[in-house]
Amino acid sequence: MTPTNPAAAGGAPGACAPSIPTPSTVALSATGATICALASGAGRAGVAVIRVSGPASGLAARALAGSVPPPRKTALRVLRSGRGEAIDQALVLWFPGPESFTGEDVAEFHVHGGPAVIAAVMDALLGLPGLRLSEPGEFTRRAFEHGKLDLTEAEGLADLVDAETEGQRRQALRQLQGGLKHIYEGWRADLLSAIALVEADIDFPDEDLPQGLSSRAADHIADLAHGLSEHLDDCRRGERVRDGYRVAIIGAPNAGKSSLLNALAGREAAIVSPFPGTTRDVVEIRLVLAGFPVWIADTAGLREAADMIEAEGVKRALARAEEADLRLVVLDATDPAALPQAARPDDLVIWNKSDLAPWSASRLFDASDGARPIPISAATGDGLPDLLTALSARVVQALSAQETPALSRARHRALVAAAAQEVNDALAAPAPEFAGEHLRRAADALGRLTGRIHVEDVLGEIFGRFCIGK
């Protein structure tokens, strides 16, 4: 391993370093012991990163590497166990607090990624006084507790670690960089200003203050109510980027719905047979289209059910179609009676088995609502590129990034909705005293979004979902 000098992500260049702790001066913080963990992926790799955070981080660097390197500069060192045995040749980095990811003293060991090397380094660290293995999300939680991240940024970091598609990566990075925080903190500042105006009218009615303070506050509150409403009215774009865009394939039995699902999946995901009613339950596949996750569900054929099991399948098919972001209505092109009359204006209508249709191709484009159905053959693959192009266009239209960052979690939506309700109640309040109370509750809801107030009840839920070492 050769030494390098990368810019350290954990600290700002040029920050002054505090005195390096020695074994005799190390004192554990009141919040707990110094923590350590593998911060990179588990398993065999070229390089593994082991991170230590807390007041005993300097002790750990001295014990394993012999000395602490200059702040935010890499140093090539031989790591040794407590018995003096060489473990590995590694890069060591030192980020003195508060200029670090967690806000505490942080040491990192970039070692060769073999399981035996990682195990030996971790054994050496855990054998030191005051060090313990971190819990899931504990590094990020300490960053939050030291003011390095707010809750929305911490959730963005979790989403960035979990991102599997380009759309998820872009959204998570935007949130990590404070996209949501700046919006919510701006709204909260506006609320506090409005509260000050309202309470000035209440508390100092006889003072020589500008007239109409509460009236002036009402104008600001009305603007805020509009902003909150627009933020909520986003068709759940952010949540669908995180969790996936939902597509339901619906149609009559034997129209080729399962064959279409298999053709899109490139594998036998659903059972195909010539007998109507084969599909009884919902079968899903996951695709990535235009950089976004898309879940496509095959459902039972829509008809009068022949038995109780098929009836339940039809019930589930209708429920999934109602919940879906987009419906693919599959029609049998060999059936002269098949018409897209039941299709909604925003559905994608598909004529399957178009290669077997006994009539001219123009017949396939005769739709009662003016939409242009897409002719395909799930058996031969004809028309599938056109279908994927149309489907991708719908996904991009629904999920592509807009100027305002989108709500990405149910927690965000619930608290923004609560704030919006309180702001609207403040506008309708019969007296300034009632308006002020509603505005305080709205500010409280926005404070819970970023973690400014009353967050203990959600911290475990948020940070417990992180991987160990992050």
Short mmCIF file of C-alpha atoms in Angstrom, two decimals:
data_model
loop_
_atom_site.label_atom_id
_atom_site.label_comp_id
_atom_site.label_asym_id
_atom_site.label_seq_id
_atom_site.Cartn_x
_atom_site.Cartn_y
_atom_site.Cartn_z
CA MET A 1 0.00 0.00 0.00
CA THR A 2 1.48 3.35 -1.02
CA PRO A 3 0.92 6.57 0.90
CA THR A 4 -1.42 9.20 -0.57
CA ASN A 5 -2.70 12.61 0.48
CA PRO A 6 -6.43 12.72 -0.22
CA ALA A 7 -8.56 15.59 1.02
CA ALA A 8 -10.09 14.31 4.22
CA ALA A 9 -13.82 14.22 4.23
CA GLY A 10 -13.95 14.36 7.99
CA GLY A 11 -12.46 17.78 8.64
CA ALA A 12 -11.89 21.25 7.25
CA PRO A 13 -8.43 22.03 5.87
CA GLY A 14 -6.29 24.24 8.03
CA ALA A 15 -8.17 23.71 11.29
CA CYS A 16 -6.02 23.87 14.41
CA ALA A 17 -5.50 20.58 16.22
CA PRO A 18 -6.02 20.28 19.96
CA SER A 19 -3.39 18.59 22.08
CA ILE A 20 -3.17 14.86 21.40
CA PRO A 21 -4.52 12.82 24.29
CA THR A 22 -2.17 10.39 25.99
CA PRO A 23 -3.12 7.24 27.90
CA SER A 24 -2.78 9.06 31.21
CA THR A 25 -5.04 11.96 30.19
CA VAL A 26 -7.79 10.14 28.31
CA ALA A 27 -11.18 10.65 29.94
CA LEU A 28 -14.30 9.07 28.57
CA SER A 29 -17.09 11.47 27.63
CA ALA A 30 -20.31 11.50 29.57
CA THR A 31 -22.19 10.25 26.52
CA GLY A 32 -20.33 6.94 26.42
CA ALA A 33 -17.18 5.17 25.42
CA THR A 34 -15.06 5.68 22.34
CA ILE A 35 -16.51 3.57 19.53
CA CYS A 36 -14.91 1.68 16.66
CA ALA A 37 -16.20 -0.26 13.68
CA LEU A 38 -15.50 -1.35 10.12
CA ALA A 39 -16.76 1.60 8.04
CA SER A 40 -16.38 -0.08 4.65
CA GLY A 41 -18.16 -3.13 3.28
CA ALA A 42 -17.66 -6.51 4.86
CA GLY A 43 -15.85 -9.27 2.99
CA ARG A 44 -12.64 -9.57 1.00
CA ALA A 45 -11.55 -6.26 -0.58
CA GLY A 46 -8.47 -4.33 -1.62
CA VAL A 47 -8.84 -1.76 1.17
CA ALA A 48 -10.93 -1.68 4.33
CA VAL A 49 -11.59 1.41 6.47
CA ILE A 50 -11.82 1.07 10.25
CA ARG A 51 -13.06 4.17 12.07
CA VAL A 52 -12.67 5.19 15.71
CA SER A 53 -14.54 8.13 17.29
CA GLY A 54 -14.43 9.53 20.79
CA PRO A 55 -12.01 10.84 23.41
CA ALA A 56 -9.81 7.75 23.30
CA SER A 57 -9.24 7.94 19.53
CA GLY A 58 -5.76 9.43 20.03
CA LEU A 59 -4.93 6.59 22.40
CA ALA A 60 -6.02 4.10 19.74
CA ALA A 61 -3.84 5.74 17.09
CA ARG A 62 -0.81 5.76 19.40
CA ALA A 63 -1.35 2.19 20.57
CA LEU A 64 -1.59 0.69 17.07
CA ALA A 65 0.46 3.09 14.91
CA GLY A 66 3.03 4.37 17.41
CA SER A 67 2.05 8.03 17.04
CA VAL A 68 -0.74 10.28 15.82
CA PRO A 69 -0.18 11.71 12.31
CA PRO A 70 -0.69 15.40 11.50
CA PRO A 71 -4.36 16.39 11.28
CA ARG A 72 -6.08 15.48 8.00
CA LYS A 73 -2.92 14.05 6.42
CA THR A 74 -2.30 10.41 5.65
CA ALA A 75 0.66 8.59 7.17
CA LEU A 76 1.95 5.15 6.21
CA ARG A 77 2.44 3.15 9.42
CA VAL A 78 2.89 -0.43 10.57
CA LEU A 79 0.03 -1.35 12.87
CA ARG A 80 0.93 -3.52 15.85
CA SER A 81 -1.06 -5.51 18.36
CA GLY A 82 -0.83 -5.05 22.10
CA ARG A 83 1.91 -7.72 22.12
CA GLY A 84 3.97 -5.72 19.61
CA GLU A 85 3.26 -8.11 16.73
CA ALA A 86 2.95 -6.47 13.29
CA ILE A 87 -0.60 -6.68 11.93
CA ASP A 88 -0.52 -4.74 8.66
CA GLN A 89 0.99 -1.82 6.80
CA ALA A 90 -1.76 0.81 6.66
CA LEU A 91 -2.64 4.43 6.10
CA VAL A 92 -3.59 6.27 9.29
CA LEU A 93 -5.59 9.51 9.42
CA TRP A 94 -6.33 11.81 12.35
CA PHE A 95 -9.29 14.22 12.52
CA PRO A 96 -9.22 16.18 15.78
CA GLY A 97 -12.61 17.30 17.02
CA PRO A 98 -14.68 19.29 16.46
CA GLU A 99 -13.51 19.35 12.81
CA SER A 100 -14.51 15.78 12.05
CA PHE A 101 -17.53 13.86 10.79
CA THR A 102 -18.82 13.13 14.29
CA GLY A 103 -17.55 16.33 15.92
CA GLU A 104 -15.34 14.22 18.19
CA ASP A 105 -11.72 13.13 17.81
CA VAL A 106 -11.67 10.56 15.00
CA ALA A 107 -8.96 8.17 13.83
CA GLU A 108 -9.15 6.06 10.70
CA PHE A 109 -7.09 3.04 9.69
CA HIS A 110 -7.08 2.19 5.95
CA VAL A 111 -5.88 -1.40 5.99
CA HIS A 112 -5.70 -4.22 3.47
CA GLY A 113 -9.16 -5.71 3.17
CA GLY A 114 -8.57 -9.34 4.04
CA PRO A 115 -10.86 -10.74 6.76
CA ALA A 116 -7.89 -11.78 8.91
CA VAL A 117 -6.38 -8.28 8.78
CA ILE A 118 -9.69 -6.66 9.71
CA ALA A 119 -10.24 -9.11 12.57
CA ALA A 120 -6.73 -8.52 13.96
CA VAL A 121 -7.08 -4.72 13.88
CA MET A 122 -10.51 -4.86 15.51
CA ASP A 123 -9.21 -7.21 18.21
CA ALA A 124 -6.36 -4.81 18.93
CA LEU A 125 -8.74 -1.85 19.19
CA LEU A 126 -11.29 -3.61 21.36
CA GLY A 127 -8.50 -4.66 23.70
CA LEU A 128 -7.79 -1.00 24.55
CA PRO A 129 -9.40 0.61 27.62
CA GLY A 130 -12.52 2.63 26.90
CA LEU A 131 -13.18 1.31 23.37
CA ARG A 132 -16.21 -0.67 22.31
CA LEU A 133 -17.88 -1.72 19.07
CA SER A 134 -20.29 0.90 17.74
CA GLU A 135 -24.01 0.31 17.47
CA PRO A 136 -25.80 0.70 14.10
CA GLY A 137 -25.84 4.37 13.09
CA GLU A 138 -23.91 5.51 16.16
CA PHE A 139 -21.29 7.48 14.23
CA THR A 140 -24.01 9.42 12.42
CA ARG A 141 -26.01 9.87 15.60
CA ARG A 142 -22.97 11.45 17.26
CA ALA A 143 -22.61 13.73 14.24
CA PHE A 144 -26.21 14.80 14.78
CA GLU A 145 -25.72 15.29 18.51
CA HIS A 146 -22.67 17.48 17.87
CA GLY A 147 -24.50 19.64 15.32
CA LYS A 148 -22.72 18.31 12.24
CA LEU A 149 -25.97 17.10 10.64
CA ASP A 150 -29.65 17.73 11.22
CA LEU A 151 -32.14 14.85 11.05
CA THR A 152 -33.06 15.38 7.40
CA GLU A 153 -29.38 15.37 6.42
CA ALA A 154 -28.78 12.21 8.47
CA GLU A 155 -31.70 10.54 6.69
CA GLY A 156 -30.25 11.70 3.37
CA LEU A 157 -26.97 10.05 4.30
CA ALA A 158 -28.78 6.79 5.09
CA ASP A 159 -30.56 6.97 1.74
CA LEU A 160 -27.27 7.67 -0.04
CA VAL A 161 -25.70 4.55 1.49
CA ASP A 162 -28.74 2.51 0.40
CA ALA A 163 -29.12 4.12 -3.06
CA GLU A 164 -29.29 1.56 -5.86
CA THR A 165 -30.31 3.79 -8.76
CA GLU A 166 -29.15 7.11 -10.18
CA GLY A 167 -32.40 8.82 -9.24
CA GLN A 168 -32.12 7.65 -5.64
CA ARG A 169 -28.50 8.82 -5.49
CA ARG A 170 -29.33 12.30 -6.76
CA GLN A 171 -32.22 12.74 -4.35
CA ALA A 172 -30.28 11.45 -1.34
CA LEU A 173 -27.26 13.64 -2.08
CA ARG A 174 -29.46 16.71 -2.41
CA GLN A 175 -31.01 15.96 0.98
CA LEU A 176 -27.61 15.28 2.57
CA GLN A 177 -26.44 18.67 1.31
CA GLY A 178 -29.27 20.38 3.20
CA GLY A 179 -31.96 20.71 0.52
CA LEU A 180 -34.82 19.98 2.93
CA LYS A 181 -33.16 21.53 5.98
CA HIS A 182 -32.91 24.97 4.39
CA ILE A 183 -36.60 24.89 3.45
CA TYR A 184 -37.79 23.81 6.91
CA GLU A 185 -35.46 26.12 8.82
CA GLY A 186 -36.59 29.03 6.63
CA TRP A 187 -40.24 28.26 7.35
CA ARG A 188 -39.55 27.95 11.06
CA ALA A 189 -37.77 31.31 11.09
CA ASP A 190 -40.80 32.86 9.35
CA LEU A 191 -43.08 31.32 11.97
CA LEU A 192 -41.02 32.67 14.85
CA SER A 193 -41.14 36.13 13.28
CA ALA A 194 -44.92 35.87 12.94
CA ILE A 195 -45.23 34.69 16.54
CA ALA A 196 -43.22 37.71 17.70
CA LEU A 197 -45.55 40.07 15.81
CA VAL A 198 -48.69 38.44 17.19
CA GLU A 199 -47.41 38.36 20.76
CA ALA A 200 -46.31 41.98 20.57
CA ASP A 201 -49.93 42.90 19.89
CA ILE A 202 -51.04 40.74 22.81
CA ASP A 203 -48.45 41.72 25.41
CA PHE A 204 -47.93 45.41 24.65
CA PRO A 205 -51.27 46.84 23.52
CA ASP A 206 -50.54 50.27 25.00
CA GLU A 207 -46.97 50.63 23.77
CA ASP A 208 -45.99 52.85 20.85
CA LEU A 209 -45.69 49.98 18.37
CA PRO A 210 -46.49 49.96 14.64
CA GLN A 211 -50.19 49.48 13.97
CA GLY A 212 -51.53 46.23 12.64
CA LEU A 213 -48.76 43.86 13.75
CA SER A 214 -51.14 40.89 13.74
CA SER A 215 -52.41 41.92 10.32
CA ARG A 216 -48.85 42.05 8.99
CA ALA A 217 -48.23 38.61 10.49
CA ALA A 218 -51.31 37.27 8.72
CA ASP A 219 -49.82 38.12 5.32
CA HIS A 220 -46.66 36.15 6.15
CA ILE A 221 -48.70 33.26 7.54
CA ALA A 222 -50.82 33.09 4.38
CA ASP A 223 -47.66 32.87 2.25
CA LEU A 224 -46.34 30.13 4.50
CA ALA A 225 -49.61 28.20 4.27
CA HIS A 226 -49.33 28.32 0.47
CA GLY A 227 -45.72 27.08 0.59
CA LEU A 228 -46.58 24.19 2.91
CA SER A 229 -49.51 23.19 0.70
CA GLU A 230 -47.36 23.17 -2.44
CA HIS A 231 -44.69 21.11 -0.68
CA LEU A 232 -47.28 18.47 0.27
CA ASP A 233 -48.88 18.46 -3.19
CA ASP A 234 -46.01 16.65 -4.90
CA CYS A 235 -47.76 13.36 -5.80
CA ARG A 236 -45.40 11.67 -3.29
CA ARG A 237 -42.55 12.07 -5.76
CA GLY A 238 -39.76 11.78 -3.19
CA GLU A 239 -41.21 8.69 -1.53
CA ARG A 240 -41.64 7.01 -4.90
CA VAL A 241 -38.00 7.71 -5.77
CA ARG A 242 -36.98 6.02 -2.50
CA ASP A 243 -39.43 3.11 -2.55
CA GLY A 244 -40.12 2.66 -6.25
CA TYR A 245 -42.65 3.66 -8.91
CA ARG A 246 -45.57 1.19 -8.90
CA VAL A 247 -46.99 -0.24 -12.14
CA ALA A 248 -49.88 -2.71 -12.31
CA ILE A 249 -50.54 -4.94 -15.34
CA ILE A 250 -54.28 -5.52 -15.66
CA GLY A 251 -56.57 -7.06 -18.24
CA ALA A 252 -58.78 -10.01 -19.06
CA PRO A 253 -57.62 -13.61 -18.54
CA ASN A 254 -55.27 -14.95 -21.24
CA ALA A 255 -54.54 -11.49 -22.65
CA GLY A 256 -50.85 -12.20 -22.04
CA LYS A 257 -50.23 -10.30 -18.81
CA SER A 258 -47.92 -12.92 -17.29
CA SER A 259 -46.10 -13.35 -20.60
CA LEU A 260 -45.53 -9.59 -20.68
CA LEU A 261 -44.19 -9.62 -17.11
CA ASN A 262 -41.77 -12.42 -18.01
CA ALA A 263 -40.66 -10.59 -21.15
CA LEU A 264 -39.93 -7.43 -19.14
CA ALA A 265 -38.14 -9.41 -16.44
CA GLY A 266 -36.11 -11.48 -18.90
CA ARG A 267 -36.93 -14.59 -16.86
CA GLU A 268 -39.85 -16.85 -15.90
CA ALA A 269 -41.15 -14.78 -13.01
CA ALA A 270 -44.81 -15.75 -13.44
CA ILE A 271 -46.47 -19.02 -14.44
CA VAL A 272 -47.88 -18.97 -17.99
CA SER A 273 -50.53 -21.43 -19.17
CA PRO A 274 -53.37 -21.49 -21.72
CA PHE A 275 -55.93 -21.92 -18.94
CA PRO A 276 -57.77 -18.80 -17.74
CA GLY A 277 -57.32 -17.87 -14.09
CA THR A 278 -53.78 -19.26 -13.70
CA THR A 279 -52.55 -16.12 -11.92
CA ARG A 280 -54.22 -15.97 -8.50
CA ASP A 281 -51.89 -13.68 -6.53
CA VAL A 282 -49.85 -10.57 -7.30
CA VAL A 283 -46.40 -11.32 -8.80
CA GLU A 284 -43.87 -8.45 -8.79
CA ILE A 285 -40.57 -7.74 -10.52
CA ARG A 286 -38.21 -4.81 -10.05
CA LEU A 287 -36.67 -2.89 -12.95
CA VAL A 288 -34.54 0.22 -13.19
CA LEU A 289 -35.88 2.60 -15.84
CA ALA A 290 -34.30 5.99 -16.56
CA GLY A 291 -32.35 5.71 -13.32
CA PHE A 292 -35.41 5.09 -11.10
CA PRO A 293 -36.64 1.92 -9.34
CA VAL A 294 -39.86 0.57 -10.85
CA TRP A 295 -42.00 -2.26 -9.44
CA ILE A 296 -44.18 -4.01 -12.04
CA ALA A 297 -46.96 -6.27 -10.78
CA ASP A 298 -48.78 -9.00 -12.69
CA THR A 299 -52.33 -9.45 -11.43
CA ALA A 300 -55.18 -11.92 -11.80
CA GLY A 301 -57.34 -11.66 -14.89
CA LEU A 302 -60.39 -9.45 -14.43
CA ARG A 303 -63.56 -11.51 -14.89
CA GLU A 304 -66.34 -13.14 -12.90
CA ALA A 305 -64.44 -15.49 -10.60
CA ALA A 306 -64.98 -19.23 -10.87
CA ASP A 307 -64.17 -19.98 -7.22
CA MET A 308 -63.29 -18.29 -3.91
CA ILE A 309 -59.53 -18.38 -4.54
CA GLU A 310 -59.84 -16.69 -7.92
CA ALA A 311 -62.26 -14.17 -6.39
CA GLU A 312 -59.59 -13.22 -3.86
CA GLY A 313 -57.06 -12.89 -6.70
CA VAL A 314 -59.39 -10.54 -8.61
CA LYS A 315 -59.94 -8.53 -5.42
CA ARG A 316 -56.19 -8.14 -4.96
CA ALA A 317 -55.75 -7.24 -8.63
CA LEU A 318 -58.30 -4.43 -8.35
CA ALA A 319 -56.69 -3.17 -5.13
CA ARG A 320 -53.21 -3.15 -6.69
CA ALA A 321 -54.52 -1.38 -9.80
CA GLU A 322 -56.11 1.29 -7.60
CA GLU A 323 -52.88 1.85 -5.64
CA ALA A 324 -50.57 1.84 -8.66
CA ASP A 325 -48.91 4.94 -10.03
CA LEU A 326 -49.55 3.65 -13.57
CA ARG A 327 -51.73 0.90 -15.08
CA LEU A 328 -50.74 -1.15 -18.11
CA VAL A 329 -54.01 -2.30 -19.69
CA VAL A 330 -53.26 -5.43 -21.74
CA LEU A 331 -55.70 -6.36 -24.52
CA ASP A 332 -55.69 -9.44 -26.74
CA ALA A 333 -55.20 -8.26 -30.32
CA THR A 334 -56.63 -11.58 -31.63
CA ASP A 335 -59.96 -10.91 -29.92
CA PRO A 336 -62.20 -8.67 -32.07
CA ALA A 337 -64.31 -7.87 -29.01
CA ALA A 338 -61.36 -6.50 -27.02
CA LEU A 339 -61.61 -2.71 -26.83
CA PRO A 340 -59.83 -0.25 -24.51
CA GLN A 341 -63.15 1.18 -23.29
CA ALA A 342 -62.31 0.51 -19.64
CA ALA A 343 -58.96 2.29 -19.87
CA ARG A 344 -58.42 5.59 -18.09
CA PRO A 345 -56.91 8.55 -19.94
CA ASP A 346 -53.57 8.17 -18.13
CA ASP A 347 -53.30 4.38 -18.65
CA LEU A 348 -50.89 2.80 -21.12
CA VAL A 349 -52.95 0.54 -23.41
CA ILE A 350 -51.17 -2.44 -24.94
CA TRP A 351 -52.33 -4.68 -27.78
CA ASN A 352 -50.57 -7.97 -27.08
CA LYS A 353 -50.34 -10.80 -29.64
CA SER A 354 -50.33 -8.14 -32.36
CA ASP A 355 -48.27 -10.47 -34.58
CA LEU A 356 -51.27 -12.83 -34.67
CA ALA A 357 -53.97 -10.21 -35.29
CA PRO A 358 -56.12 -11.16 -38.32
CA TRP A 359 -56.92 -7.53 -39.16
CA SER A 360 -54.82 -4.66 -40.40
CA ALA A 361 -52.43 -2.82 -38.12
CA SER A 362 -54.56 0.32 -38.24
CA ARG A 363 -57.23 -1.53 -36.24
CA LEU A 364 -54.81 -1.73 -33.35
CA PHE A 365 -54.72 2.04 -32.95
CA ASP A 366 -58.47 2.59 -32.81
CA ALA A 367 -58.99 3.71 -29.20
CA SER A 368 -62.20 5.26 -27.95
CA ASP A 369 -60.40 7.85 -25.82
CA GLY A 370 -58.01 8.97 -28.54
CA ALA A 371 -54.95 7.40 -26.89
CA ARG A 372 -52.55 5.47 -29.07
CA PRO A 373 -52.24 1.84 -27.88
CA ILE A 374 -48.86 0.17 -28.20
CA PRO A 375 -48.81 -3.03 -30.30
CA ILE A 376 -46.49 -5.71 -28.91
CA SER A 377 -45.87 -9.42 -28.94
CA ALA A 378 -44.74 -10.72 -25.56
CA ALA A 379 -43.88 -14.01 -27.25
CA THR A 380 -41.56 -12.61 -29.95
CA GLY A 381 -40.47 -9.39 -28.25
CA ASP A 382 -41.83 -7.19 -31.05
CA GLY A 383 -42.84 -3.77 -29.73
CA LEU A 384 -41.21 -4.19 -26.32
CA PRO A 385 -38.63 -1.43 -26.96
CA ASP A 386 -41.49 0.97 -27.77
CA LEU A 387 -43.29 -0.06 -24.59
CA LEU A 388 -40.17 0.44 -22.46
CA THR A 389 -39.61 3.86 -24.06
CA ALA A 390 -43.18 4.91 -23.26
CA LEU A 391 -42.96 3.50 -19.74
CA SER A 392 -39.63 5.23 -19.08
CA ALA A 393 -41.09 8.54 -20.27
CA ARG A 394 -43.93 8.20 -17.76
CA VAL A 395 -41.47 7.44 -14.96
CA VAL A 396 -39.28 10.43 -15.80
CA GLN A 397 -42.30 12.70 -16.00
CA ALA A 398 -43.46 11.58 -12.55
CA LEU A 399 -40.14 11.35 -10.69
CA SER A 400 -37.58 13.60 -12.36
CA ALA A 401 -36.02 16.18 -10.07
CA GLN A 402 -37.69 19.55 -9.81
CA GLU A 403 -36.46 22.81 -8.36
CA THR A 404 -37.87 22.17 -4.87
CA PRO A 405 -36.56 19.10 -2.98
CA ALA A 406 -39.32 16.55 -2.43
CA LEU A 407 -40.54 14.95 0.77
CA SER A 408 -38.80 11.59 0.95
CA ARG A 409 -40.26 9.92 4.06
CA ALA A 410 -43.60 9.41 5.76
CA ARG A 411 -42.17 11.14 8.86
CA HIS A 412 -41.55 14.30 6.85
CA ARG A 413 -45.01 14.27 5.29
CA ALA A 414 -46.77 13.77 8.63
CA LEU A 415 -44.95 16.67 10.31
CA VAL A 416 -45.30 19.04 7.35
CA ALA A 417 -49.02 18.19 7.22
CA ALA A 418 -49.29 18.89 10.95
CA ALA A 419 -47.54 22.25 10.51
CA ALA A 420 -49.81 23.12 7.58
CA GLN A 421 -52.91 22.33 9.62
CA GLU A 422 -51.74 24.52 12.51
CA VAL A 423 -50.91 27.41 10.15
CA ASN A 424 -54.37 27.21 8.56
CA ASP A 425 -55.94 27.10 12.02
CA ALA A 426 -53.94 30.19 12.95
CA LEU A 427 -55.35 32.04 9.94
CA ALA A 428 -58.88 31.12 11.03
CA ALA A 429 -58.32 31.82 14.74
CA PRO A 430 -60.86 34.22 16.32
CA ALA A 431 -58.25 36.02 18.45
CA PRO A 432 -54.46 36.66 18.41
CA GLU A 433 -54.01 34.49 21.51
CA PHE A 434 -55.36 31.43 19.67
CA ALA A 435 -53.37 32.27 16.52
CA GLY A 436 -50.16 32.48 18.53
CA GLU A 437 -50.74 29.04 20.05
CA HIS A 438 -51.34 27.46 16.63
CA LEU A 439 -48.19 29.11 15.27
CA ARG A 440 -46.13 27.75 18.19
CA ARG A 441 -47.41 24.25 17.44
CA ALA A 442 -46.52 24.66 13.76
CA ALA A 443 -43.00 25.79 14.69
CA ASP A 444 -42.74 22.78 17.01
CA ALA A 445 -43.65 20.40 14.14
CA LEU A 446 -41.02 21.94 11.85
CA GLY A 447 -38.47 21.77 14.68
CA ARG A 448 -39.11 18.05 15.00
CA LEU A 449 -38.39 17.65 11.29
CA THR A 450 -34.82 18.89 11.60
CA GLY A 451 -34.22 17.71 15.17
CA ARG A 452 -34.18 21.07 16.90
CA ILE A 453 -36.69 19.95 19.58
CA HIS A 454 -38.28 16.84 21.06
CA VAL A 455 -36.57 14.20 18.94
CA GLU A 456 -35.67 11.46 21.42
CA ASP A 457 -38.70 9.39 20.42
CA VAL A 458 -37.53 9.15 16.79
CA LEU A 459 -33.75 8.89 17.13
CA GLY A 460 -33.71 5.13 17.67
CA GLU A 461 -35.98 4.58 14.68
CA ILE A 462 -33.85 6.77 12.40
CA PHE A 463 -30.32 5.74 13.35
CA GLY A 464 -31.11 2.09 14.10
CA ARG A 465 -31.59 1.52 10.37
CA PHE A 466 -28.00 2.49 9.54
CA CYS A 467 -25.32 -0.12 9.05
CA ILE A 468 -22.69 -0.58 11.74
CA GLY A 469 -19.74 1.74 11.07
CA LYS A 470 -21.92 4.59 9.76
#
